[in-house]
Amino acid sequence: MALLEKATQIATLFQLTDDRVRKCVAAFREANLRREMGTLHHSNPMQPGAAVACMAISLLTVTDPLKARGLGMKTASMCQIPTYITRVAHGTEKGFSLAVDLGGTNLRVCSVDFHGNAKLDVQQSKVAVPQDLMVATQAESLFRFIALQIQKFVNVHHMNRVSQLQRDPFSCSFSLGLTFSFPVYQSGIDSGILLRWTKGFNIPTVVGSDVCALLQTQIDVLHLPIRVTALVNDAVGTIMSRAYTLPERKTRTSIGAIFRAGTNGVYLEKLSKIVKPLDGNYDASTGEMFVSTEWGSFDNGLSVLPNTMYDEQLDRMSVNPGDQMFEKRVSGMFLGELLRTVMLEMHRDSTVQLFNSYRAPMHADGKQESPLYSYWTLDSSVLSIAAADSSNDLAKLRSKLAESLDMRDGTITIIEAQAVKIVANAIGRRAARLAGMAIGAVILHTERFHGSIDPLTAGNRTLQSLTRFSTANHGKAVTSEPLAKAQSVACLQDDPGHVSANNLFVSNPSNEHDIVDIGIDGSLAEHYPCFEDHLRDALRVIDGIGEVGEARVRIGIAKDGSSVGAAIIALLAAMEA
């Protein structure tokens, strides 16, 4: 079988049809958003086994067809977790605070000076989390590492402030927001018990413990004048960062999503719909609270999610087989490994022999030693370059592959790069469309479009004289200027059926109340060229959204939003304490 023919055949396995998108949306809403979701397996999260239960909230609507089933049903695999955060930033807040963001394989420490008027100054550092600490036997090992990074950061950037606080016994401590991007049962704004690890972490002694208390203990050991005042989900941090800097005040950012090493979504829910009693203190005056969907574990049973032999192999080799099945098809941590798995099979296939001239060195035990043969050696940046490289010789992609796979320059042929590009684009397109599916399901749940979209025109593909919003212009209205023109070309060349979002616009853009503003963060959303186009493709085929609804969705990149947002929330929590 010819190499390109084989690549195209494999690419079809990763196709996510419009019908499958709609089925996923229906399952997402049925199982996790529009039914009872608050039953706990244990009322006390410290009881044995409670840490793996969905200690979540109940969402109930008056029209919920499942209401008659009562409030005693157990939840599906995806939790709905209250954040105890009830306010959206306005951009007028002033002050100084710190943040720590453990979102996956990297740890970020940052400080933010908030000046009001949507202005802020950020200083930050980033360091990779050592692999041995991700699977440490003792909880103290990881949190000691985090505390030491905080100490190093403040000593470099804020030594004078730290010294002043340490000399004055009556001074206040710095407020710190902890972005801890793992499923946590929050019992208050500044406390939360880890339910389970994801994203390659596996430290059993932390599960069932208060992560804020663990970090505070290590901070106190170092005698740092810092108090952990807020536990923040990375997606809600993104919402806060986006909201603080958003110039239009009529539209609030009400949905946030993360697409980096892991993935998650958060949205603003009415307190009246949260029927499970909330344990901690919170400000009820707003009538709302941010809720974390923990959508990474959506459909762990694979009733509707697409599944290939390559997905199955990746899952078997992960630290959490059978869990986070949505995340393993969407997040940056797994997409590179999916591509590597496919490439290795094509390399071993004698009928196609991808990288035919390559011979991996042999290890002493007789095993082939090469990134191509080793798990988790390829990251999602390869997919981004594959999507962006539209040159005839695919020079950038060939160079990246040679570098990533430890091959000599010139080893990879143009035909081989074309084959990799076909598969990589299919994997990336599926991930983005699944992301759009999840966002669309949350939009429908919030009822922002309820009664406002004519179903007869929602599918009309001939909208005229309208305006559209996108990340390309930082959330500002754009007219007929193509969205990320060069990137769209890369998206289209391997997908003849692709309908570009650049041709779709929203009517009456001056009415900010008609806009659904979504803040997103993460390397996948920021750097994968076709991500938003494919995401919007999925939104347009969802019943209840369609092209008219998709055109009312404004998506804004909140770069490093999870860190900055955590600092905002820490500041607000300290002010309200």
XYZ file of C-alpha atoms in Angstrom:
577
model
C 0.000 0.000 0.000
C 1.351 3.453 -0.909
C 2.451 5.595 2.005
C 0.070 8.497 1.376
C -2.828 6.108 0.829
C -2.123 4.492 4.192
C -1.893 7.883 5.896
C -5.221 8.945 4.428
C -6.791 5.678 5.534
C -5.591 6.235 9.112
C -6.702 9.866 9.034
C -10.279 8.792 8.343
C -10.238 6.921 11.670
C -9.852 10.258 13.430
C -12.721 11.903 11.589
C -15.348 13.393 13.903
C -18.549 13.706 11.894
C -21.190 16.348 12.459
C -23.570 13.650 13.631
C -21.029 12.417 16.191
C -20.570 15.994 17.444
C -24.301 16.269 18.055
C -24.423 12.889 19.802
C -21.571 13.926 22.076
C -23.337 17.176 22.943
C -26.523 15.299 23.794
C -24.613 12.852 26.012
C -22.650 15.678 27.642
C -25.829 17.522 28.596
C -27.846 14.423 29.463
C -25.276 12.863 31.752
C -23.496 15.821 33.216
C -25.254 19.163 32.900
C -29.038 18.759 32.888
C -29.512 16.035 35.457
C -28.907 15.505 39.159
C -25.172 15.685 39.771
C -24.814 16.155 43.476
C -25.122 12.723 45.024
C -21.951 11.847 46.896
C -20.722 8.352 47.323
C -19.701 9.490 50.811
C -20.903 12.530 52.700
C -17.526 12.945 54.343
C -14.733 13.455 51.771
C -12.194 12.015 54.219
C -13.964 8.664 54.435
C -12.307 5.758 52.623
C -13.034 5.784 48.922
C -14.531 9.244 48.941
C -11.558 10.745 47.186
C -12.442 9.047 43.927
C -16.114 9.971 44.059
C -17.594 12.906 42.224
C -18.126 15.154 45.222
C -20.027 17.606 43.137
C -23.055 19.826 42.950
C -26.551 19.313 41.650
C -27.780 21.301 38.700
C -31.513 21.423 38.285
C -33.708 23.340 35.886
C -37.452 23.724 35.983
C -37.804 22.005 32.629
C -35.400 19.177 33.482
C -37.076 16.004 32.163
C -35.128 13.918 34.664
C -36.357 15.829 37.709
C -38.931 13.158 38.448
C -36.181 10.649 39.073
C -35.396 12.401 42.320
C -32.143 13.515 43.889
C -30.694 10.157 44.800
C -28.955 9.166 41.595
C -25.231 8.746 41.403
C -23.277 10.988 39.097
C -21.595 10.083 35.857
C -17.838 10.177 35.452
C -17.707 13.952 34.959
C -17.985 16.020 38.132
C -19.545 19.437 38.591
C -17.477 21.110 41.312
C -18.347 24.434 42.972
C -15.468 26.908 43.131
C -16.854 29.250 45.846
C -15.957 32.132 43.544
C -19.019 34.302 43.066
C -17.694 37.496 41.497
C -16.400 38.392 38.057
C -13.508 40.849 37.898
C -14.404 44.326 36.635
C -10.970 45.693 35.796
C -11.184 48.312 38.549
C -9.541 46.253 41.301
C -6.192 47.498 42.649
C -3.525 45.765 44.701
C -0.684 43.254 44.648
C -0.767 39.475 44.927
C 1.052 36.294 43.988
C 0.005 33.155 42.174
C 1.286 29.635 41.671
C 0.030 27.634 38.727
C 0.502 23.864 38.653
C -1.273 23.043 35.434
C 0.658 20.027 34.276
C 4.302 19.425 33.558
C 5.265 23.061 34.206
C 5.052 25.184 37.345
C 4.521 28.922 37.035
C 5.056 31.501 39.778
C 3.932 35.056 39.146
C 3.209 38.369 40.817
C 0.684 40.894 39.586
C 0.313 44.607 40.300
C -3.289 45.571 39.546
C -3.614 49.258 38.664
C -7.329 49.427 37.839
C -8.708 50.580 34.479
C -8.031 47.073 33.143
C -4.275 47.648 33.530
C -1.843 45.301 35.248
C 1.849 44.424 35.384
C 2.993 40.824 35.547
C 6.273 39.207 36.473
C 6.587 35.473 36.247
C 8.857 32.479 36.070
C 8.336 28.971 34.732
C 10.097 25.739 35.567
C 9.520 22.146 34.550
C 8.316 19.819 37.284
C 10.869 16.991 37.666
C 9.438 13.671 36.548
C 10.292 11.977 39.844
C 8.218 14.537 41.756
C 5.187 13.829 39.556
C 5.148 10.270 40.895
C 6.728 10.848 44.314
C 5.860 8.636 47.253
C 5.571 11.507 49.749
C 3.266 14.514 49.420
C 5.852 16.788 51.001
C 8.259 16.305 48.093
C 6.085 18.077 45.518
C 4.862 20.860 47.793
C 8.346 21.504 49.151
C 9.477 21.975 45.545
C 6.641 24.449 44.927
C 7.442 26.423 48.089
C 11.127 26.627 47.136
C 10.190 27.995 43.713
C 8.025 30.638 45.399
C 10.930 31.562 47.675
C 13.306 31.827 44.728
C 10.832 34.007 42.818
C 10.159 36.530 45.596
C 13.850 36.717 46.454
C 14.626 37.686 42.864
C 11.712 40.029 42.171
C 10.402 41.271 45.530
C 13.175 41.039 48.093
C 12.520 44.537 49.430
C 8.827 43.844 49.952
C 9.563 40.514 51.632
C 12.155 42.059 53.938
C 9.742 44.804 54.954
C 7.024 42.322 55.793
C 9.422 40.131 57.761
C 10.641 43.093 59.826
C 7.164 44.349 60.680
C 5.238 41.867 62.851
C 2.003 43.818 62.342
C 2.142 43.851 58.553
C -0.049 41.672 56.396
C 1.208 38.745 54.395
C 1.191 38.518 50.640
C -1.942 36.893 49.280
C -1.328 33.906 47.012
C -3.697 32.142 44.672
C -3.006 28.487 43.972
C -4.073 27.272 40.573
C -4.209 23.532 41.051
C -5.485 22.060 37.816
C -6.654 18.691 39.069
C -10.062 17.494 40.295
C -10.459 18.939 43.783
C -13.438 18.990 46.116
C -13.530 22.539 47.441
C -14.973 23.150 50.863
C -14.210 26.864 50.690
C -12.342 29.490 48.721
C -9.023 28.547 50.351
C -9.298 24.809 50.859
C -9.764 21.759 48.702
C -9.281 18.020 48.854
C -7.672 16.277 45.897
C -10.009 13.708 44.374
C -7.606 12.143 41.892
C -4.514 12.895 39.858
C -4.483 13.477 36.099
C -1.953 14.651 33.450
C 0.686 12.111 34.341
C 0.829 12.839 38.079
C 0.407 10.005 40.548
C 1.217 10.769 44.198
C -1.209 8.617 46.206
C -0.421 10.268 49.555
C -1.862 13.587 48.334
C -5.258 12.134 47.352
C -7.750 12.916 50.107
C -5.641 15.777 51.500
C -6.136 19.548 51.501
C -3.692 20.827 48.886
C -3.789 24.397 50.227
C -2.808 23.189 53.688
C 0.011 21.082 52.240
C 1.441 24.089 50.420
C 0.953 26.453 53.353
C 2.864 24.067 55.615
C 5.877 24.136 53.298
C 5.657 27.929 52.903
C 5.667 28.293 56.696
C 8.720 26.032 56.985
C 10.575 28.582 54.836
C 9.237 31.474 56.993
C 7.796 33.287 54.005
C 5.215 36.046 54.714
C 2.724 34.508 52.313
C -0.783 33.157 52.875
C -2.677 30.930 50.470
C -5.973 32.817 50.241
C -7.564 31.138 47.218
C -7.645 27.762 45.512
C -8.357 28.368 41.853
C -9.266 26.210 38.898
C -7.181 27.075 35.833
C -10.263 27.680 33.697
C -11.896 30.080 36.170
C -8.549 31.857 36.440
C -8.707 32.323 32.683
C -12.195 33.827 32.988
C -10.992 36.321 35.605
C -7.958 37.333 33.577
C -10.059 37.809 30.464
C -12.736 39.744 32.369
C -10.208 42.098 34.017
C -8.763 43.200 30.690
C -11.949 43.128 28.595
C -12.700 46.673 27.405
C -16.440 46.135 26.867
C -18.149 46.181 30.241
C -21.599 45.246 28.988
C -20.464 41.718 28.268
C -19.143 39.544 31.075
C -16.871 36.630 30.404
C -18.998 33.755 31.646
C -17.217 30.685 30.245
C -13.564 29.731 30.481
C -11.674 26.829 28.955
C -8.161 25.439 29.158
C -6.434 23.571 26.354
C -2.875 22.799 27.315
C -1.384 19.718 29.030
C -4.904 19.043 30.282
C -8.308 20.481 29.507
C -11.224 21.771 31.546
C -14.138 24.169 31.366
C -15.758 26.500 33.895
C -18.940 28.516 33.626
C -21.032 30.911 35.709
C -24.056 29.193 37.234
C -27.061 30.576 39.097
C -26.923 29.745 42.792
C -30.582 28.765 42.589
C -29.590 25.820 40.376
C -26.994 24.514 42.806
C -29.173 22.362 45.001
C -26.494 20.502 46.920
C -25.637 22.275 50.205
C -22.317 24.135 49.976
C -20.019 23.508 52.926
C -17.912 26.660 52.977
C -18.542 30.370 53.228
C -19.240 32.393 50.116
C -20.787 35.690 49.051
C -24.355 34.868 48.032
C -25.237 38.452 47.122
C -24.272 37.958 43.483
C -26.675 35.049 43.060
C -24.050 33.210 40.997
C -21.041 30.939 41.367
C -18.442 29.567 38.995
C -18.699 25.819 38.503
C -15.939 23.560 37.210
C -17.165 20.906 34.788
C -14.060 18.681 35.032
C -14.905 17.711 31.477
C -11.615 15.891 31.015
C -13.339 12.767 32.341
C -16.405 13.097 30.125
C -17.627 9.736 28.798
C -14.994 7.538 30.403
C -17.193 4.628 29.337
C -16.738 5.645 25.662
C -20.425 5.501 24.834
C -20.173 8.378 22.331
C -16.558 9.561 22.182
C -14.590 8.461 19.102
C -12.173 5.627 19.734
C -9.394 4.157 17.630
C -6.807 1.444 18.209
C -4.292 4.256 18.725
C -6.442 5.854 21.445
C -6.673 2.471 23.140
C -2.923 1.945 23.073
C -2.266 5.409 24.491
C -4.766 4.809 27.271
C -3.166 1.491 28.222
C 0.235 3.133 28.598
C -1.019 6.121 30.607
C -0.815 6.375 34.403
C -4.615 6.363 34.627
C -6.086 3.816 32.186
C -9.821 4.200 31.691
C -9.903 7.723 33.128
C -9.833 11.209 31.552
C -10.875 9.786 28.194
C -12.013 13.142 26.794
C -8.770 14.789 27.903
C -6.745 12.079 26.166
C -8.345 13.087 22.862
C -8.121 16.854 23.290
C -5.221 18.042 25.438
C -1.727 18.835 24.281
C -0.122 16.288 26.569
C -1.614 13.394 24.606
C -1.846 14.548 20.979
C 1.873 14.189 20.322
C 1.837 10.695 21.777
C -1.095 9.764 19.550
C 0.881 10.901 16.521
C 3.999 9.011 17.660
C 1.941 5.852 18.100
C 0.629 6.121 14.542
C 4.064 6.894 13.102
C 5.618 3.910 14.851
C 2.995 1.568 13.416
C 3.547 2.998 9.924
C 7.310 2.647 10.383
C 6.938 -1.019 11.294
C 4.428 -1.709 8.515
C 6.440 -3.398 5.757
C 3.890 -2.339 3.131
C 4.505 1.389 3.666
C 7.684 1.717 5.778
C 7.494 5.293 6.997
C 11.027 6.587 7.658
C 12.334 3.669 5.641
C 15.963 4.825 5.739
C 15.987 5.224 9.502
C 17.532 2.558 11.724
C 17.152 3.088 15.451
C 20.203 2.353 17.617
C 20.020 -0.811 19.687
C 20.076 -0.737 23.478
C 22.232 -3.152 25.450
C 19.172 -5.290 26.205
C 18.356 -5.633 22.522
C 15.568 -3.039 22.455
C 15.583 -0.221 19.923
C 16.461 3.071 21.573
C 14.888 6.086 19.890
C 12.236 8.752 20.557
C 10.144 7.038 17.892
C 10.143 3.868 19.991
C 9.767 5.599 23.386
C 6.507 6.627 25.023
C 5.685 10.313 25.637
C 8.630 11.685 23.673
C 6.662 13.744 21.141
C 4.781 16.898 22.140
C 1.955 18.713 20.393
C 4.260 21.318 18.840
C 4.844 18.861 15.996
C 1.130 18.995 15.170
C 1.182 22.796 15.189
C 4.095 22.893 12.755
C 2.449 20.258 10.563
C -0.691 22.376 10.330
C 1.195 25.599 9.650
C 3.734 24.350 7.092
C 2.147 24.771 3.652
C 5.404 24.849 1.695
C 5.987 22.461 -1.185
C 8.936 20.761 0.454
C 7.557 20.881 4.035
C 11.015 21.941 5.183
C 9.936 23.143 8.626
C 7.987 19.980 9.373
C 10.810 17.747 8.174
C 13.289 19.641 10.329
C 11.026 19.447 13.387
C 10.458 15.734 12.926
C 14.173 15.074 12.549
C 14.876 17.068 15.699
C 12.087 15.455 17.730
C 12.862 11.909 16.611
C 16.641 12.293 16.841
C 17.179 11.658 13.135
C 19.796 13.197 10.875
C 18.793 16.183 8.751
C 17.736 15.028 5.313
C 16.640 11.612 6.543
C 12.949 12.387 6.213
C 11.635 12.636 2.655
C 8.946 14.998 1.400
C 6.533 12.100 0.884
C 7.097 10.949 4.471
C 6.462 14.451 5.780
C 3.270 14.633 3.723
C 2.084 11.391 5.285
C 2.803 12.662 8.796
C 1.028 15.923 7.999
C -2.118 14.119 6.866
C -2.320 12.138 10.114
C -1.291 15.038 12.354
C -3.935 17.314 10.846
C -6.607 14.666 11.393
C -5.642 14.262 15.061
C -5.563 18.027 15.607
C -8.857 18.592 13.779
C -10.607 15.975 15.911
C -9.264 17.542 19.107
C -10.459 21.022 18.175
C -13.909 19.806 17.135
C -14.266 17.919 20.416
C -13.299 21.141 22.202
C -16.030 22.964 20.301
C -18.493 20.235 21.251
C -17.797 20.706 24.965
C -17.964 24.493 24.781
C -21.192 24.268 22.797
C -22.782 21.981 25.385
C -21.925 24.434 28.154
C -23.280 27.375 26.136
C -26.580 25.542 25.687
C -26.728 24.762 29.392
C -26.315 28.427 30.325
C -29.331 29.211 28.091
C -27.647 32.312 26.694
C -29.280 31.546 23.349
C -32.614 30.454 24.803
C -35.442 31.829 22.694
C -33.089 34.100 20.745
C -32.170 31.968 17.732
C -34.628 31.244 14.979
C -34.241 27.527 14.178
C -35.261 28.261 10.578
C -32.283 30.558 10.074
C -29.805 28.866 12.398
C -28.695 26.622 9.579
C -28.673 29.306 6.881
C -25.256 29.452 5.205
C -25.920 32.696 3.278
C -25.783 35.313 6.028
C -24.924 38.741 4.666
C -23.741 42.163 5.909
C -22.787 40.966 9.345
C -19.779 41.161 11.673
C -17.830 38.451 13.483
C -15.678 38.219 16.603
C -12.585 36.119 17.098
C -9.255 35.711 18.828
C -7.439 37.053 15.798
C -8.292 40.641 16.698
C -8.196 40.202 20.455
C -11.949 40.084 20.828
C -12.595 43.221 18.761
C -15.086 43.326 15.942
C -13.665 42.602 12.508
C -15.288 42.939 9.141
C -14.280 41.035 6.038
C -10.594 40.694 6.938
C -9.856 36.955 6.991
C -9.195 35.343 10.350
C -5.545 34.325 10.591
C -5.393 34.146 6.801
C -2.192 32.146 6.494
C -3.337 29.747 9.165
C -6.677 29.202 7.498
C -4.937 28.224 4.282
C -3.055 25.571 6.224
C -6.329 24.358 7.695
C -8.050 24.095 4.361
C -5.477 22.380 2.215
C -6.014 18.945 3.764
C -9.735 19.350 4.375
C -11.672 20.135 1.175
C -14.971 19.984 3.040
C -13.935 22.578 5.564
C -16.229 25.612 5.790
C -14.147 28.528 6.968
C -15.412 30.548 9.888
C -14.051 33.625 8.121
C -17.202 33.848 6.016
C -19.578 33.878 8.963
C -20.564 37.023 10.837
C -22.853 38.200 13.614
C -25.616 40.740 13.112
C -25.910 43.932 15.147
C -22.466 43.677 16.791
C -23.089 46.877 18.750
C -25.417 44.966 21.077
C -22.932 43.546 23.562
C -25.690 41.715 25.408
C -26.013 39.361 22.433
C -22.399 38.223 22.697
C -21.238 35.161 24.609
C -17.688 35.947 25.679
C -15.363 33.002 26.287
C -11.847 33.182 27.656
C -9.450 30.415 26.683
C -5.840 29.693 27.522
C -3.267 27.078 26.707
C -0.582 26.350 24.161
C -2.897 24.261 22.003
C -5.460 27.040 21.633
C -2.785 29.681 21.191
C -0.358 27.963 18.827
C -2.269 25.355 16.848
C -3.099 27.313 13.662
C -6.472 25.788 12.863
C -7.780 25.337 16.391
C -10.442 28.057 16.402
C -11.599 27.346 12.853
C -12.242 23.692 13.646
C -13.756 24.548 17.032
C -16.218 26.908 15.361
C -17.024 24.311 12.719
C -18.268 22.098 15.531
C -20.291 24.905 17.134
C -22.125 25.549 13.874
C -23.435 21.993 13.576
C -24.829 21.859 17.125
C -28.615 22.031 17.367
C -29.599 25.190 19.217
C -26.481 27.095 18.168
C -26.050 26.813 14.403
C -24.311 29.455 12.339
C -26.245 32.344 13.852
C -25.329 31.286 17.363
C -21.702 30.521 16.515
C -21.342 34.004 15.107
C -22.402 35.448 18.473
C -19.602 33.651 20.288
C -16.536 35.787 20.971
C -13.413 33.839 21.877
C -10.474 35.616 23.454
C -7.049 34.275 24.295
C -6.130 35.057 27.898
C -2.413 34.315 27.719
C -1.184 32.948 31.053
C -4.718 33.639 32.203
C -4.774 30.885 34.781
C -1.859 32.495 36.644
C -3.055 36.093 36.402
C -6.610 35.042 37.229
C -5.442 33.223 40.349
C -3.734 36.414 41.504
C -6.949 38.380 40.923
C -9.011 35.882 42.921
C -6.427 35.807 45.727
C -6.608 39.612 45.921
C -10.414 39.614 46.020
C -10.459 36.860 48.660
C -8.030 38.797 50.861
C -10.086 41.979 50.507
C -13.270 40.156 51.542
C -11.664 38.268 54.449
